[in-house]
């Protein structure tokens, strides 16, 4: 018995070493630290996992930028109040995004979607989300005409202040003059704009559950927990942290007039609305396109894997048929002899 166990131990040692990288509950802290880089590298080298995470990074970057700056965008673009902008987001965008997540989960469960169908569902959701964002480039208001201001981003505030009050006239009839900018003539477009944004958010949310299932079904069973942890770590680092900075920098480049405080640039009073709309929606369009490209690559890889599995399945069957034919040919001479 001892000899047998000693003979088996060299053969089992590679499996145990590999098991250290796979079975985390049986590891000590030191053992886990030693094998963690190897397991992480193995997980990141998985093509499906890597592409799904990249697609989710693109989607999360879009959501992070929208959640941070959409209220401000609506205020500046359509001249609506902050309370009304947040009301539209709370009543339309967030509920439809929740509905999209639920619908995606129901489709995966009820239809028992496999990896191929999950990839197809993600691709369709990202595609229609991208298509719905195209009309947003043309739905907006033009920049307010202010006397003496040319719509050139980067103008210094000192050059603008003397021309704010040119060609003034008295108010006829003694009516009141409210403070602030003039009302926009296209504020009615804010509701159709928000409907398209909310529908796009719902379609993007449909991809949440099937993309998560692609990760769980793609990686090895023993690597699933670590894969989910790496996924959320990358989402925080690559999407939720840099995306608001990128969107904020893009919005600042569209400013027409910067207020000055103690000789330093403070807040932006006026934006070039066309430039603001093109850059804000353009960033959203860029991230949606990246997500769509990742899902297209995932679907191509899944189809290639299915073809390879199909060829592997046909080769043993053809070999079995040849063996049966050969055995049948041998039996025929024996029967003729009898």
C-alpha atoms as one frame of an Amber mdcrd trajectory, in Angstrom:
protein
   0.000   0.000   0.000   2.817   2.403   0.919   4.653   1.578  -2.327   1.521
   2.228  -4.357   0.941   5.538  -2.658   4.570   6.536  -3.191   4.296   5.616
  -6.862   1.119   7.648  -7.338   2.384  10.751  -5.596   4.698  11.864  -8.443
   1.829  11.532 -10.924  -0.597  13.437  -8.701   1.806  16.250  -7.876   1.167
  18.210 -11.127  -2.571  17.916 -10.537  -2.147  19.144  -6.982  -0.036  22.052
  -8.164  -2.705  22.952 -10.680  -5.330  22.422  -8.024  -3.655  25.073  -5.898
  -4.502  27.541  -8.630  -8.052  26.317  -8.889  -9.441  25.465  -5.459  -9.192
  28.660  -3.441 -10.975  27.453  -0.247  -8.280  24.783   0.349  -5.401  27.272
   0.123  -3.597  29.155   2.822  -3.009  32.869   2.381   0.608  32.365   1.326
  -0.318  29.640  -1.166  -3.069  31.812  -2.641  -0.673  34.753  -3.059   1.769
  32.493  -4.881  -0.757  31.084  -7.345  -2.857  34.241  -7.798  -0.773  35.741
 -10.662  -0.909  32.470 -12.583  -4.675  32.128 -12.192  -5.261  35.778 -13.059
  -3.117  35.503 -16.181  -4.980  32.366 -17.218  -8.310  34.125 -16.754  -7.272
  37.255 -18.651  -5.989  35.142 -21.547  -9.464  33.676 -22.048 -10.744  35.433
 -25.206 -14.449  35.322 -24.336 -13.858  36.644 -20.827 -11.593  39.436 -22.047
 -13.982  40.588 -24.783 -17.021  40.469 -22.495 -15.200  42.583 -19.920 -14.146
  45.082 -22.600 -17.730  45.343 -23.851 -18.951  45.915 -20.296 -16.243  48.535
 -19.800 -17.583  50.402 -22.842 -21.163  50.142 -21.603 -20.214  51.213 -18.082
 -18.232  54.168 -19.441 -21.319  55.278 -21.327 -23.504  54.911 -18.218 -20.990
  56.683 -15.962 -20.739  59.666 -18.289 -24.488  59.867 -18.720 -25.222  59.544
 -15.007 -22.748  62.309 -14.195 -23.424  64.889 -16.890 -26.829  64.173 -18.451
 -28.699  66.567 -16.094 -26.250  69.357 -16.906 -26.460  68.550 -20.613 -30.255
  68.842 -20.561 -30.086  72.139 -18.678 -27.676  73.709 -21.134 -28.955  72.152
 -24.344 -32.696  72.621 -23.851 -32.782  75.434 -21.240 -34.719  73.375 -18.697
 -34.405  73.574 -14.940 -32.252  71.171 -12.949 -35.292  69.772 -11.147 -37.108
  69.037 -14.412 -34.015  67.390 -15.922 -33.590  65.115 -12.903 -37.321  64.373
 -12.917 -37.126  63.150 -16.512 -34.131  60.955 -15.718 -35.809  59.500 -12.637
 -39.134  58.853 -14.367 -37.889  57.568 -17.735 -34.258  56.489 -17.906 -33.819
  54.647 -14.607 -37.113  52.657 -14.728 -36.531  51.584 -18.334 -32.969  50.526
 -17.504 -34.333  48.349 -14.690 -36.916  46.874 -17.050 -34.148  46.085 -19.538
 -32.172  44.121 -16.941 -35.268  42.145 -15.929 -36.209  41.415 -19.550 -32.696
  40.188 -20.299 -32.804  37.823 -17.330 -36.243  36.504 -18.297 -35.139  35.840
 -21.879 -32.067  33.924 -20.718 -34.064  31.808 -18.265 -37.259  31.160 -20.228
 -35.585  30.452 -23.543 -32.668  28.614 -21.898 -30.203  30.501 -24.029 -26.805
  28.942 -24.602 -23.574  30.867 -25.144 -24.248  31.363 -28.859 -27.742  32.763
 -28.295 -26.544  34.906 -25.381 -23.920  36.414 -27.678 -26.561  37.048 -30.341
 -28.850  38.751 -27.809 -25.996  40.979 -26.638 -25.108  41.877 -30.217 -28.690
  42.823 -31.089 -29.108  44.880 -27.921 -25.905  46.825 -28.576 -26.796  47.307
 -32.254 -30.262  48.777 -31.628 -28.885  50.895 -28.790 -26.375  52.353 -31.238
 -29.039  52.981 -33.877 -31.260  54.834 -31.401 -28.427  57.189 -30.500 -27.947
  58.366 -34.101 -30.942  60.799 -34.168 -29.676  62.431 -30.964 -27.020  64.282
 -32.970 -29.784  66.281 -34.668 -32.049  66.890 -31.660 -30.947  70.027 -29.865
 -31.042  73.789 -29.663 -28.747  76.300 -31.284 -26.487  78.483 -29.183 -28.140
  81.555 -27.663 -27.374  84.745 -29.528 -25.769  87.220 -27.114 -24.872  90.699
 -28.341 -21.216  90.987 -29.252 -20.247  87.383 -28.489 -18.822  85.274 -31.266
 -19.316  81.562 -30.633 -15.659  80.706 -30.309 -14.663  78.497 -27.385 -11.869
  79.912 -25.281 -12.751  83.641 -25.416 -11.647  85.544 -22.332 -14.392  86.865
 -20.096 -12.926  90.392 -19.953 -13.565  90.799 -23.675 -17.226  89.888 -23.273
 -18.382  91.880 -20.268 -18.490  95.364 -21.921 -20.838  94.158 -24.694 -23.499
  92.453 -22.573 -25.696  95.535 -22.444 -25.586  97.073 -25.906 -28.587  98.372
 -27.849 -30.837  98.364 -24.786 -34.332  99.837 -24.704 -36.924 100.512 -22.035
 -39.550  97.939 -21.216 -42.860  98.865 -22.806 -45.790  99.067 -20.405 -43.678
  98.763 -17.265 -43.645  94.949 -17.350 -41.171  92.907 -15.288 -37.829  91.744
 -16.681 -36.740  88.376 -15.211 -33.071  87.694 -14.602 -31.229  84.949 -16.443
 -30.925  83.792 -20.028 -33.750  83.878 -22.539 -36.030  80.893 -22.987 -35.167
  78.470 -25.764 -37.454  77.956 -28.733 -36.792  74.193 -28.867 -37.377  73.118
 -25.271 -40.142  70.849 -26.555 -37.456  68.514 -27.965 -36.291  67.489 -24.505
 -39.050  64.885 -24.106 -38.412  63.057 -27.439 -34.694  63.266 -26.678 -35.160
  61.620 -23.285 -37.434  58.927 -24.736 -34.711  57.877 -27.187 -32.063  57.999
 -24.452 -34.231  55.885 -22.147 -34.983  53.296 -24.831 -31.276  53.076 -25.587
 -30.564  52.561 -21.887 -33.156  49.766 -21.785 -31.598  47.995 -24.774 -28.127
  48.358 -23.285 -29.415  46.898 -20.004 -30.800  43.855 -21.824 -27.198  42.790
 -22.473 -26.327  42.754 -18.756 -27.524  39.254 -17.832 -26.527  37.389 -21.046
 -23.045  38.932 -20.983 -22.659  37.844 -17.359 -23.732  34.329 -18.343 -21.087
  34.305 -21.079 -18.453  34.778 -18.382 -19.865  32.100 -16.082 -20.189  29.563
 -18.909 -16.934  30.476 -20.609 -14.360  30.179 -17.839 -13.538  27.048 -15.873
 -15.716  26.120 -12.929 -12.944  26.661 -10.416 -12.116  30.108 -11.875 -15.631
  31.583 -11.861 -15.357  33.366  -8.515 -12.048  34.961  -9.386 -13.285  35.859
 -12.872 -16.253  37.764 -11.433 -13.948  39.607  -9.029 -11.555  40.565 -11.826
 -14.508  41.685 -13.926 -15.823  44.153 -11.353 -12.310  45.384 -10.549 -11.680
  46.201 -14.218 -15.066  47.903 -14.516 -14.209  50.230 -11.623 -10.697  50.977
 -12.831 -11.308  51.256 -16.587 -14.861  52.643 -16.698 -16.281  54.266 -13.578
 -13.110  56.153 -12.649 -11.905  57.656 -15.981 -15.233  58.072 -17.793 -16.530
  61.106 -15.813 -13.140  62.775 -16.265 -13.220  62.176 -20.029 -16.778  63.476
 -20.372 -16.059  66.500 -18.179 -12.974  67.424 -20.188 -14.907  67.122 -23.449
 -17.694  69.344 -22.110 -15.225  71.998 -20.908 -13.804  72.345 -24.418 -17.215
  73.556 -25.652 -17.398  76.545 -23.305 -17.893  79.974 -24.911 -17.652  82.191
 -21.841 -15.791  81.371 -18.618 -16.512  83.360 -15.493 -13.496  84.722 -13.624
 -12.988  84.533  -9.873  -9.901  86.118  -8.278  -8.166  86.130 -11.626  -8.795
  82.432 -12.205 -11.215  80.608 -14.447 -14.315  79.557 -12.521 -17.559  78.158
 -13.953 -18.735  78.233 -17.550 -21.657  80.564 -18.200 -22.333  79.787 -21.865
 -21.641  76.794 -24.081 -21.597  76.286 -27.814 -24.693  74.080 -27.947 -23.910
  72.409 -31.253 -20.376  71.554 -30.165 -21.610  70.409 -26.757 -24.186  68.100
 -28.313 -21.781  66.645 -30.871 -19.062  65.911 -28.341 -21.278  64.565 -25.569
 -23.366  62.348 -27.855 -20.229  61.514 -29.841 -18.570  60.049 -26.744 -21.679
  58.004 -26.045 -21.688  56.829 -29.663 -17.994  55.892 -29.436 -18.477  53.695
 -26.358 -21.553  52.017 -27.857 -19.609  51.255 -31.034 -16.809  49.700 -28.976
 -19.276  47.493 -27.130 -20.889  46.415 -30.407 -17.492  45.510 -31.885 -16.627
  43.390 -28.829 -19.918  41.496 -29.010 -19.389  40.892 -32.736 -15.961  39.376
 -32.018 -17.457  37.241 -29.236 -20.086  35.870 -31.598 -17.435  35.120 -34.236
 -15.315  33.216 -31.684 -18.328  31.242 -30.450 -19.210  30.240 -34.012 -15.642
  29.140 -34.649 -15.688  27.060 -31.474 -18.960  25.414 -32.534 -17.456  24.517
 -35.917 -14.397  22.996 -34.268 -16.554  20.967 -31.889 -18.665  19.801 -34.829
 -15.625  18.588 -36.749 -14.304  16.795 -33.670 -17.656  15.057 -33.261 -17.780
  13.910 -36.894 -14.262  12.422 -36.874 -14.996   9.755 -34.196 -18.308   8.920
 -35.864 -16.627   8.373 -39.233 -13.977   6.173 -37.591 -16.685   4.120 -35.876
 -18.510   3.631 -39.180 -15.319   2.399 -40.834 -14.765  -0.099 -38.006 -18.324
  -1.393 -38.330 -17.944  -1.778 -42.087 -14.646  -3.606 -41.642 -16.131  -5.977
 -39.044 -19.109  -6.630 -41.317 -16.803  -7.467 -44.200 -14.971 -10.004 -42.032
 -18.203 -11.697 -40.947 -19.425 -12.239 -44.529 -16.625 -14.709 -45.527 -17.163
 -16.658 -42.287 -20.906 -17.038 -43.024 -20.182 -18.148 -46.596 -17.853 -20.872
 -45.288 -20.572 -22.235 -43.040
